[in-house]
Amino acid sequence: MAFGALFTAMLKEEWRMHSTMFGDRGFFLFPVVLTVFAALASLAVPVFLAVMPPGSVSAAAHIFYLIAGVSVGSFGLLGREVMNRRFGQASLLAYSSRSLPISERTIIGVFILKDCLYYFVFWVVPAVVGVVIGSLFVAEIPFSAAPILLVSLGLSFFLGIAGAFFLSTVYAWSPRALAAILGFLVIAGALFAVSDIPLTGAFLPLAFYAAPALLPAVLSLLLIFLLAGFSIVFVNIDFPESSRRYAAHLPALARTFAMTSAPYFVAKDFIDLRRSDGGMGKIVFSFLFPVGIIWLLLTILQYFIPGLPPGIIFAILLGIFTSTFYNWLTEYDLFTSYAFLPVTVAQVIRAKIESYLILNLIPVLFLLVAIPFFGDALLLIPALAAFAGLSLYAVGVTVYLCGLTPNVMLYDARTFLLYLAAIAPFVLVLIFLSIPSPWYAAAGILLVPAGLVLIQKGGDRHTSFDERSF
Amino acid sequence: MDANISEYVIEARNLRKEYGEVIAVAGIDFTIRKGELYGLLGPNGSGKTTIIRLLTGQVQPTAGSVRVMGIDAAADPVEARTGIGIIPEQETPPSFLTGEEYLRFVGDIRHVEDIEAQCDWWFSYLDFDDARTRLCKDLSRGTRQKLMFAQAFLHRPPLALIDEPLINLDPVMQRKVKDFLMDYVTAGNTIFLSTHILAIAEEICTGIAILNRGELLFTGSPAELRERHEDLEGFFLNLIGGHGE
Ligand SMILES: Nc1ncnc2c1ncn2[C@@H]1O[C@H](COP(=O)(O)OP(=O)(O)OP(=O)(O)O)[C@@H](O)[C@H]1O
Ligand SMILES: [Mg+2]
């Protein structure tokens, strides 16, 4: 009974959430922008086709939608926490099994279906409309490409969503199993990269686009149903209840972090990350998406600017994305919880930065694997230098501008522009430096002291402000 | 050093705080001696919380000065907060720590030597052992208030400033907390508390101040009022009513 009603209610909820966040105008602007962008990209297709190997434009588009699907899926799950703080827990239908007689399985099933339909209409359809417009002017795009794209992009997108739900379900049961699956995917990806199987041979929705036939479409659907079905059947109903009890883990964890300036604060940061929805997994998840985008950008850019050293560019951009870890670290407390204790904003910021440095081990490990993969393993040295410089500098700019509330950047256009203005020049300079020789990017290490100074100054600056209460 | 030693644990001189147009505290003078249990009374928005935040260096005064235990709270807020205990108006222990972890956390910041014994004592004294292993975000309001209460006294501060300590507590707990506060000042410490509950002030306070629109209308003691055959509630309503518009 509840199925249809729940489905429409969830659609409305998603709608309400987006129009609240972006305002009605921003909300309707998005599909329009997407259409325009897709139309312009279609007009550029002849240029792409001239410099890139055949099939790479469509491959990029499909991979983009796969990644977009993963991000929508993981946002639906991991972003619940952020949404909770803004809209209040009880208001979210995803939690209604607590208060209504609806099973968690029904909810997750409807949730996946809702995500697929909602974003298909707002993300996939506008892009295809853009391609249709483009096809009017560009001979290389036959009009018949549109209906095929609608199916193949849709399938890529759904595959991403189902994949995200699948991985998070696995994670809920066993983080180790997730690690194993991710490890398997990485190895399989590496083997695939060195083999000469074309992407159309492995990526079913793309196979359908390349040669429309029943088989790849049915196989894609089957895979999607399999992944989504697994998430629905094995949904982890044991979500943390308020009755859940925890041993006092803090003192022991603080001893582990004894080398930091404030072990109890650092230990608290990691406890917050672990005990909040999604656990440590959300850090890895939120990280995979930008990394995927960077990789995609690089593969395309390489064709246009042949001199670019991909590993170095990867490291530079990775440094910027890593600085968003700081947003996670400040997500779970406000300074008002410390204001009555003998600590300053500067001390709290310093501890958060130490937690941040520890979290930087994740991208560093990533680079250790990725750089040799791009070719010359020795380039690890300039890559790590550029990464370290940008990671610290970008987080320094964040701290300087926003103190302990970096999320204001998402709402305050002025702050965001200042952030971009402070970071973009250095990114561009390092990229240009790396064209004559990738080793020049090692100059990025000079940004480390700049970052440290900014962190120091930011701490003082935000300490002397009267504490506003939020 | 000697010049700093004063007979007062709290000294406010011409203390003033403006928030933009709003004058929260209108330039007031008051002093509090060691060993007092001092109650700050006043209607909603009269400036009680602002005064406590000024005394603990959480906001900077617009004008005037404030010394707490001889320390200038505006110039050296961290130093001022080190020696005292504070219960803020809004109790917000961090969400994802358990009750015990929270006390351990504060114990670390305040360098409490016997923190484990202190934890045991507080969880049993305020009868909320259940909160030890549960996350703060899942605790009831009253339980969170107990936690904030314990947090303020872990290091046995000679002075504690408390904003509305009893509001969510049941009658049994109110009795315990009142007894605790009275014993605490008898032992030679000082308490400064703000409250709306006049009966509590009348029962336990040795001195009171009545505040309205950021101005002090009365300072004295419940005993003084009793001598004048006035009960605190009638006196308060009269005083505030007379100044309303
Ligand atoms: N951060 C702030 N920004 C602007 N105005 C403020 C701020 N804090 C307090 N005020 C104003 O200062 C005045 C005094 O507020 P305060 O919180 O000190 O009152 P209070 O006596 O504690 O009230 P209550 O009994 O309701 O707790 C009020 O008019 C309030 O609106
Ligand atoms: Mg108040």
PDB file of N, CA, C and O in Angstrom, chain A residues 81 241-251 264-265 268 271-272 275-276 332 336-344 347 466-467, chain B residues 17 53 58-60 78 81-82 86 88 92 94-98 100-102 104-106 108-110 130 133-135 138 148 151:
ATOM      1  N   GLU A  81      23.377  12.846   6.880  1.00  0.00           N
ATOM      2  CA  GLU A  81      23.810  13.497   8.101  1.00  0.00           C
ATOM      3  C   GLU A  81      23.791  15.013   7.974  1.00  0.00           C
ATOM      4  O   GLU A  81      23.302  15.728   8.834  1.00  0.00           O
ATOM      5  N   GLU A 241      20.979   2.778  17.084  1.00  0.00           N
ATOM      6  CA  GLU A 241      19.836   3.205  17.877  1.00  0.00           C
ATOM      7  C   GLU A 241      20.342   4.066  19.023  1.00  0.00           C
ATOM      8  O   GLU A 241      21.512   4.013  19.381  1.00  0.00           O
ATOM      9  N   SER A 242      19.458   4.829  19.587  1.00  0.00           N
ATOM     10  CA  SER A 242      19.897   5.666  20.691  1.00  0.00           C
ATOM     11  C   SER A 242      20.260   4.822  21.910  1.00  0.00           C
ATOM     12  O   SER A 242      20.889   5.293  22.831  1.00  0.00           O
ATOM     13  N   SER A 243      19.851   3.550  21.878  1.00  0.00           N
ATOM     14  CA  SER A 243      20.172   2.703  23.020  1.00  0.00           C
ATOM     15  C   SER A 243      21.578   2.119  22.897  1.00  0.00           C
ATOM     16  O   SER A 243      22.074   1.489  23.804  1.00  0.00           O
ATOM     17  N   ARG A 244      22.206   2.354  21.746  1.00  0.00           N
ATOM     18  CA  ARG A 244      23.512   1.766  21.526  1.00  0.00           C
ATOM     19  C   ARG A 244      24.527   2.278  22.544  1.00  0.00           C
ATOM     20  O   ARG A 244      24.531   3.450  22.889  1.00  0.00           O
ATOM     21  N   ARG A 245      25.373   1.364  23.018  1.00  0.00           N
ATOM     22  CA  ARG A 245      26.337   1.750  24.048  1.00  0.00           C
ATOM     23  C   ARG A 245      27.762   1.636  23.533  1.00  0.00           C
ATOM     24  O   ARG A 245      28.057   0.830  22.672  1.00  0.00           O
ATOM     25  N   TYR A 246      28.616   2.474  24.063  1.00  0.00           N
ATOM     26  CA  TYR A 246      30.006   2.482  23.629  1.00  0.00           C
ATOM     27  C   TYR A 246      30.910   2.456  24.847  1.00  0.00           C
ATOM     28  O   TYR A 246      30.628   3.103  25.855  1.00  0.00           O
ATOM     29  N   ALA A 247      32.018   1.731  24.739  1.00  0.00           N
ATOM     30  CA  ALA A 247      33.022   1.783  25.795  1.00  0.00           C
ATOM     31  C   ALA A 247      33.758   3.118  25.690  1.00  0.00           C
ATOM     32  O   ALA A 247      33.749   3.751  24.643  1.00  0.00           O
ATOM     33  N   ALA A 248      34.364   3.518  26.788  1.00  0.00           N
ATOM     34  CA  ALA A 248      35.106   4.795  26.775  1.00  0.00           C
ATOM     35  C   ALA A 248      36.399   4.599  26.001  1.00  0.00           C
ATOM     36  O   ALA A 248      37.417   4.178  26.531  1.00  0.00           O
ATOM     37  N   HIS A 249      36.326   4.916  24.732  1.00  0.00           N
ATOM     38  CA  HIS A 249      37.429   4.663  23.828  1.00  0.00           C
ATOM     39  C   HIS A 249      38.391   5.844  23.785  1.00  0.00           C
ATOM     40  O   HIS A 249      39.542   5.720  23.384  1.00  0.00           O
ATOM     41  N   LEU A 250      37.871   7.005  24.189  1.00  0.00           N
ATOM     42  CA  LEU A 250      38.621   8.252  24.016  1.00  0.00           C
ATOM     43  C   LEU A 250      40.009   8.250  24.668  1.00  0.00           C
ATOM     44  O   LEU A 250      40.986   8.587  23.994  1.00  0.00           O
ATOM     45  N   PRO A 251      40.124   7.865  25.963  1.00  0.00           N
ATOM     46  CA  PRO A 251      41.455   7.970  26.579  1.00  0.00           C
ATOM     47  C   PRO A 251      42.508   7.114  25.865  1.00  0.00           C
ATOM     48  O   PRO A 251      43.630   7.580  25.645  1.00  0.00           O
ATOM     49  N   TYR A 264      43.590  14.683  23.097  1.00  0.00           N
ATOM     50  CA  TYR A 264      42.164  14.420  23.312  1.00  0.00           C
ATOM     51  C   TYR A 264      41.313  15.045  22.209  1.00  0.00           C
ATOM     52  O   TYR A 264      40.281  14.494  21.824  1.00  0.00           O
ATOM     53  N   PHE A 265      41.731  16.178  21.704  1.00  0.00           N
ATOM     54  CA  PHE A 265      40.974  16.814  20.620  1.00  0.00           C
ATOM     55  C   PHE A 265      41.095  15.994  19.331  1.00  0.00           C
ATOM     56  O   PHE A 265      40.104  15.770  18.636  1.00  0.00           O
ATOM     57  N   LYS A 268      39.120  12.925  19.603  1.00  0.00           N
ATOM     58  CA  LYS A 268      37.697  13.233  19.472  1.00  0.00           C
ATOM     59  C   LYS A 268      37.308  13.383  18.001  1.00  0.00           C
ATOM     60  O   LYS A 268      36.260  12.904  17.582  1.00  0.00           O
ATOM     61  N   ILE A 271      36.901   9.981  16.599  1.00  0.00           N
ATOM     62  CA  ILE A 271      35.700   9.337  17.136  1.00  0.00           C
ATOM     63  C   ILE A 271      34.458   9.890  16.443  1.00  0.00           C
ATOM     64  O   ILE A 271      33.554   9.148  16.051  1.00  0.00           O
ATOM     65  N   ASP A 272      34.412  11.206  16.241  1.00  0.00           N
ATOM     66  CA  ASP A 272      33.280  11.822  15.530  1.00  0.00           C
ATOM     67  C   ASP A 272      33.138  11.220  14.139  1.00  0.00           C
ATOM     68  O   ASP A 272      32.040  10.854  13.715  1.00  0.00           O
ATOM     69  N   ARG A 275      31.907   7.459  14.512  1.00  0.00           N
ATOM     70  CA  ARG A 275      30.584   7.145  15.061  1.00  0.00           C
ATOM     71  C   ARG A 275      29.450   7.816  14.305  1.00  0.00           C
ATOM     72  O   ARG A 275      28.298   7.463  14.481  1.00  0.00           O
ATOM     73  N   SER A 276      29.751   8.805  13.475  1.00  0.00           N
ATOM     74  CA  SER A 276      28.671   9.447  12.725  1.00  0.00           C
ATOM     75  C   SER A 276      28.313   8.561  11.533  1.00  0.00           C
ATOM     76  O   SER A 276      29.070   7.656  11.177  1.00  0.00           O
ATOM     77  N   TYR A 332      31.238  18.282  13.022  1.00  0.00           N
ATOM     78  CA  TYR A 332      30.544  17.665  14.158  1.00  0.00           C
ATOM     79  C   TYR A 332      30.579  18.463  15.450  1.00  0.00           C
ATOM     80  O   TYR A 332      30.075  18.016  16.462  1.00  0.00           O
ATOM     81  N   THR A 336      31.143  26.811  20.272  1.00  0.00           N
ATOM     82  CA  THR A 336      30.386  27.059  21.500  1.00  0.00           C
ATOM     83  C   THR A 336      30.499  25.901  22.489  1.00  0.00           C
ATOM     84  O   THR A 336      30.338  26.101  23.686  1.00  0.00           O
ATOM     85  N   SER A 337      30.793  24.680  22.007  1.00  0.00           N
ATOM     86  CA  SER A 337      30.977  23.576  22.960  1.00  0.00           C
ATOM     87  C   SER A 337      32.299  23.679  23.700  1.00  0.00           C
ATOM     88  O   SER A 337      32.540  22.905  24.613  1.00  0.00           O
ATOM     89  N   TYR A 338      33.178  24.580  23.282  1.00  0.00           N
ATOM     90  CA  TYR A 338      34.459  24.727  23.977  1.00  0.00           C
ATOM     91  C   TYR A 338      34.607  26.095  24.623  1.00  0.00           C
ATOM     92  O   TYR A 338      35.527  26.327  25.388  1.00  0.00           O
ATOM     93  N   ALA A 339      33.698  27.011  24.273  1.00  0.00           N
ATOM     94  CA  ALA A 339      33.902  28.415  24.634  1.00  0.00           C
ATOM     95  C   ALA A 339      34.010  28.615  26.141  1.00  0.00           C
ATOM     96  O   ALA A 339      34.634  29.566  26.588  1.00  0.00           O
ATOM     97  N   PHE A 340      33.420  27.732  26.928  1.00  0.00           N
ATOM     98  CA  PHE A 340      33.441  27.904  28.384  1.00  0.00           C
ATOM     99  C   PHE A 340      34.598  27.143  29.032  1.00  0.00           C
ATOM    100  O   PHE A 340      34.689  27.072  30.246  1.00  0.00           O
ATOM    101  N   LEU A 341      35.443  26.557  28.205  1.00  0.00           N
ATOM    102  CA  LEU A 341      36.620  25.868  28.728  1.00  0.00           C
ATOM    103  C   LEU A 341      37.842  26.741  28.453  1.00  0.00           C
ATOM    104  O   LEU A 341      37.794  27.625  27.601  1.00  0.00           O
ATOM    105  N   PRO A 342      38.932  26.483  29.158  1.00  0.00           N
ATOM    106  CA  PRO A 342      40.098  27.347  28.923  1.00  0.00           C
ATOM    107  C   PRO A 342      40.846  26.981  27.637  1.00  0.00           C
ATOM    108  O   PRO A 342      41.995  26.562  27.673  1.00  0.00           O
ATOM    109  N   VAL A 343      40.181  27.112  26.489  1.00  0.00           N
ATOM    110  CA  VAL A 343      40.847  26.890  25.208  1.00  0.00           C
ATOM    111  C   VAL A 343      40.455  28.023  24.260  1.00  0.00           C
ATOM    112  O   VAL A 343      39.403  28.632  24.415  1.00  0.00           O
ATOM    113  N   THR A 344      41.310  28.269  23.279  1.00  0.00           N
ATOM    114  CA  THR A 344      41.007  29.315  22.305  1.00  0.00           C
ATOM    115  C   THR A 344      40.639  28.678  20.970  1.00  0.00           C
ATOM    116  O   THR A 344      40.916  27.496  20.739  1.00  0.00           O
ATOM    117  N   GLN A 347      43.667  27.167  19.375  1.00  0.00           N
ATOM    118  CA  GLN A 347      44.074  25.832  19.821  1.00  0.00           C
ATOM    119  C   GLN A 347      43.220  24.753  19.172  1.00  0.00           C
ATOM    120  O   GLN A 347      43.723  23.700  18.778  1.00  0.00           O
ATOM    121  N   ASP A 466      34.696  38.283  18.191  1.00  0.00           N
ATOM    122  CA  ASP A 466      33.686  37.869  19.154  1.00  0.00           C
ATOM    123  C   ASP A 466      33.043  36.605  18.610  1.00  0.00           C
ATOM    124  O   ASP A 466      32.725  36.539  17.431  1.00  0.00           O
ATOM    125  N   GLU A 467      32.878  35.620  19.444  1.00  0.00           N
ATOM    126  CA  GLU A 467      32.284  34.386  18.958  1.00  0.00           C
ATOM    127  C   GLU A 467      30.813  34.599  18.635  1.00  0.00           C
ATOM    128  O   GLU A 467      30.018  34.912  19.500  1.00  0.00           O
TER     129      GLU A 467
ATOM    130  N   LYS B  17      27.908  46.181  27.692  1.00  0.00           N
ATOM    131  CA  LYS B  17      27.996  45.381  26.475  1.00  0.00           C
ATOM    132  C   LYS B  17      26.866  45.753  25.527  1.00  0.00           C
ATOM    133  O   LYS B  17      25.693  45.698  25.891  1.00  0.00           O
ATOM    134  N   ARG B  53      28.770  35.643  30.428  1.00  0.00           N
ATOM    135  CA  ARG B  53      29.729  35.516  29.325  1.00  0.00           C
ATOM    136  C   ARG B  53      30.836  36.570  29.405  1.00  0.00           C
ATOM    137  O   ARG B  53      31.979  36.307  29.030  1.00  0.00           O
ATOM    138  N   GLN B  58      34.065  35.180  27.547  1.00  0.00           N
ATOM    139  CA  GLN B  58      33.545  34.609  26.302  1.00  0.00           C
ATOM    140  C   GLN B  58      33.116  35.692  25.327  1.00  0.00           C
ATOM    141  O   GLN B  58      33.006  35.437  24.134  1.00  0.00           O
ATOM    142  N   VAL B  59      32.826  36.885  25.842  1.00  0.00           N
ATOM    143  CA  VAL B  59      32.623  38.052  24.969  1.00  0.00           C
ATOM    144  C   VAL B  59      33.402  39.222  25.567  1.00  0.00           C
ATOM    145  O   VAL B  59      33.681  39.253  26.766  1.00  0.00           O
ATOM    146  N   GLN B  60      33.769  40.142  24.696  1.00  0.00           N
ATOM    147  CA  GLN B  60      34.524  41.314  25.127  1.00  0.00           C
ATOM    148  C   GLN B  60      33.557  42.431  25.510  1.00  0.00           C
ATOM    149  O   GLN B  60      32.582  42.671  24.791  1.00  0.00           O
ATOM    150  N   VAL B  78      41.523  33.058  28.611  1.00  0.00           N
ATOM    151  CA  VAL B  78      41.856  31.653  28.854  1.00  0.00           C
ATOM    152  C   VAL B  78      42.362  31.472  30.271  1.00  0.00           C
ATOM    153  O   VAL B  78      41.955  30.549  30.985  1.00  0.00           O
ATOM    154  N   ARG B  81      39.441  31.579  32.576  1.00  0.00           N
ATOM    155  CA  ARG B  81      38.611  30.362  32.562  1.00  0.00           C
ATOM    156  C   ARG B  81      39.321  29.165  33.180  1.00  0.00           C
ATOM    157  O   ARG B  81      38.676  28.185  33.535  1.00  0.00           O
ATOM    158  N   THR B  82      40.645  29.243  33.274  1.00  0.00           N
ATOM    159  CA  THR B  82      41.383  28.108  33.816  1.00  0.00           C
ATOM    160  C   THR B  82      41.005  27.837  35.269  1.00  0.00           C
ATOM    161  O   THR B  82      40.810  26.698  35.667  1.00  0.00           O
ATOM    162  N   ILE B  86      32.412  26.681  34.752  1.00  0.00           N
ATOM    163  CA  ILE B  86      31.336  27.397  34.064  1.00  0.00           C
ATOM    164  C   ILE B  86      30.283  26.411  33.567  1.00  0.00           C
ATOM    165  O   ILE B  86      30.620  25.384  32.966  1.00  0.00           O
ATOM    166  N   PRO B  88      27.421  26.845  30.892  1.00  0.00           N
ATOM    167  CA  PRO B  88      26.819  27.820  29.973  1.00  0.00           C
ATOM    168  C   PRO B  88      25.312  27.632  29.909  1.00  0.00           C
ATOM    169  O   PRO B  88      24.776  26.626  30.358  1.00  0.00           O
ATOM    170  N   THR B  92      25.668  21.985  25.612  1.00  0.00           N
ATOM    171  CA  THR B  92      25.960  21.323  24.349  1.00  0.00           C
ATOM    172  C   THR B  92      27.192  20.431  24.463  1.00  0.00           C
ATOM    173  O   THR B  92      28.230  20.759  23.922  1.00  0.00           O
ATOM    174  N   PRO B  94      29.563  17.613  23.239  1.00  0.00           N
ATOM    175  CA  PRO B  94      29.737  17.150  21.860  1.00  0.00           C
ATOM    176  C   PRO B  94      28.974  15.859  21.590  1.00  0.00           C
ATOM    177  O   PRO B  94      28.987  14.933  22.401  1.00  0.00           O
ATOM    178  N   SER B  95      28.325  15.800  20.422  1.00  0.00           N
ATOM    179  CA  SER B  95      27.361  14.746  20.118  1.00  0.00           C
ATOM    180  C   SER B  95      27.873  13.320  20.222  1.00  0.00           C
ATOM    181  O   SER B  95      27.198  12.452  20.747  1.00  0.00           O
ATOM    182  N   PHE B  96      29.057  13.071  19.699  1.00  0.00           N
ATOM    183  CA  PHE B  96      29.441  11.677  19.490  1.00  0.00           C
ATOM    184  C   PHE B  96      30.354  11.113  20.575  1.00  0.00           C
ATOM    185  O   PHE B  96      30.901  10.040  20.415  1.00  0.00           O
ATOM    186  N   LEU B  97      30.517  11.849  21.671  1.00  0.00           N
ATOM    187  CA  LEU B  97      31.235  11.272  22.800  1.00  0.00           C
ATOM    188  C   LEU B  97      30.207  10.678  23.760  1.00  0.00           C
ATOM    189  O   LEU B  97      29.075  11.143  23.831  1.00  0.00           O
ATOM    190  N   THR B  98      30.624   9.663  24.518  1.00  0.00           N
ATOM    191  CA  THR B  98      29.734   9.157  25.566  1.00  0.00           C
ATOM    192  C   THR B  98      29.850  10.100  26.765  1.00  0.00           C
ATOM    193  O   THR B  98      30.760  10.929  26.831  1.00  0.00           O
ATOM    194  N   GLU B 100      30.801   9.474  29.746  1.00  0.00           N
ATOM    195  CA  GLU B 100      32.084   9.311  30.428  1.00  0.00           C
ATOM    196  C   GLU B 100      33.217   9.950  29.616  1.00  0.00           C
ATOM    197  O   GLU B 100      34.065  10.660  30.156  1.00  0.00           O
ATOM    198  N   GLU B 101      33.191   9.713  28.304  1.00  0.00           N
ATOM    199  CA  GLU B 101      34.246  10.287  27.470  1.00  0.00           C
ATOM    200  C   GLU B 101      34.251  11.808  27.554  1.00  0.00           C
ATOM    201  O   GLU B 101      35.302  12.434  27.548  1.00  0.00           O
ATOM    202  N   TYR B 102      33.059  12.375  27.649  1.00  0.00           N
ATOM    203  CA  TYR B 102      33.004  13.834  27.731  1.00  0.00           C
ATOM    204  C   TYR B 102      33.682  14.341  28.998  1.00  0.00           C
ATOM    205  O   TYR B 102      34.470  15.282  28.964  1.00  0.00           O
ATOM    206  N   ARG B 104      35.938  12.810  30.667  1.00  0.00           N
ATOM    207  CA  ARG B 104      37.389  12.570  30.521  1.00  0.00           C
ATOM    208  C   ARG B 104      38.029  13.657  29.661  1.00  0.00           C
ATOM    209  O   ARG B 104      39.155  14.094  29.903  1.00  0.00           O
ATOM    210  N   PHE B 105      37.292  14.063  28.636  1.00  0.00           N
ATOM    211  CA  PHE B 105      37.758  15.111  27.722  1.00  0.00           C
ATOM    212  C   PHE B 105      37.979  16.426  28.484  1.00  0.00           C
ATOM    213  O   PHE B 105      39.044  17.039  28.418  1.00  0.00           O
ATOM    214  N   VAL B 106      36.945  16.825  29.238  1.00  0.00           N
ATOM    215  CA  VAL B 106      37.076  18.056  30.023  1.00  0.00           C
ATOM    216  C   VAL B 106      38.159  17.885  31.077  1.00  0.00           C
ATOM    217  O   VAL B 106      38.970  18.796  31.319  1.00  0.00           O
ATOM    218  N   ASP B 108      40.824  16.219  30.865  1.00  0.00           N
ATOM    219  CA  ASP B 108      42.132  16.394  30.234  1.00  0.00           C
ATOM    220  C   ASP B 108      42.443  17.877  30.049  1.00  0.00           C
ATOM    221  O   ASP B 108      43.537  18.336  30.352  1.00  0.00           O
ATOM    222  N   ILE B 109      41.455  18.630  29.550  1.00  0.00           N
ATOM    223  CA  ILE B 109      41.684  20.061  29.330  1.00  0.00           C
ATOM    224  C   ILE B 109      41.992  20.763  30.649  1.00  0.00           C
ATOM    225  O   ILE B 109      42.843  21.632  30.729  1.00  0.00           O
ATOM    226  N   ARG B 110      41.289  20.338  31.714  1.00  0.00           N
ATOM    227  CA  ARG B 110      41.449  21.018  32.997  1.00  0.00           C
ATOM    228  C   ARG B 110      42.476  20.347  33.905  1.00  0.00           C
ATOM    229  O   ARG B 110      42.574  20.678  35.085  1.00  0.00           O
ATOM    230  N   ASP B 130      23.707   5.515  33.752  1.00  0.00           N
ATOM    231  CA  ASP B 130      23.263   5.115  32.424  1.00  0.00           C
ATOM    232  C   ASP B 130      23.917   5.936  31.311  1.00  0.00           C
ATOM    233  O   ASP B 130      24.126   5.464  30.202  1.00  0.00           O
ATOM    234  N   THR B 133      27.849   5.290  29.098  1.00  0.00           N
ATOM    235  CA  THR B 133      28.196   4.593  27.856  1.00  0.00           C
ATOM    236  C   THR B 133      27.297   4.994  26.698  1.00  0.00           C
ATOM    237  O   THR B 133      27.343   4.370  25.645  1.00  0.00           O
ATOM    238  N   ARG B 134      26.471   6.008  26.893  1.00  0.00           N
ATOM    239  CA  ARG B 134      25.627   6.445  25.774  1.00  0.00           C
ATOM    240  C   ARG B 134      26.137   7.746  25.188  1.00  0.00           C
ATOM    241  O   ARG B 134      26.771   8.543  25.877  1.00  0.00           O
ATOM    242  N   LEU B 135      25.851   7.943  23.903  1.00  0.00           N
ATOM    243  CA  LEU B 135      26.342   9.148  23.240  1.00  0.00           C
ATOM    244  C   LEU B 135      25.568  10.373  23.726  1.00  0.00           C
ATOM    245  O   LEU B 135      24.355  10.306  23.937  1.00  0.00           O
ATOM    246  N   ASP B 138      22.241  11.389  22.312  1.00  0.00           N
ATOM    247  CA  ASP B 138      21.061  10.581  22.601  1.00  0.00           C
ATOM    248  C   ASP B 138      20.547  10.756  24.023  1.00  0.00           C
ATOM    249  O   ASP B 138      19.586  10.099  24.420  1.00  0.00           O
ATOM    250  N   MET B 148      26.685  18.572  32.238  1.00  0.00           N
ATOM    251  CA  MET B 148      27.282  19.902  32.216  1.00  0.00           C
ATOM    252  C   MET B 148      27.575  20.373  33.638  1.00  0.00           C
ATOM    253  O   MET B 148      28.543  21.086  33.879  1.00  0.00           O
ATOM    254  N   GLN B 151      30.747  18.533  34.770  1.00  0.00           N
ATOM    255  CA  GLN B 151      31.861  19.100  34.012  1.00  0.00           C
ATOM    256  C   GLN B 151      32.423  20.365  34.666  1.00  0.00           C
ATOM    257  O   GLN B 151      33.626  20.590  34.666  1.00  0.00           O
TER     258      GLN B 151
END
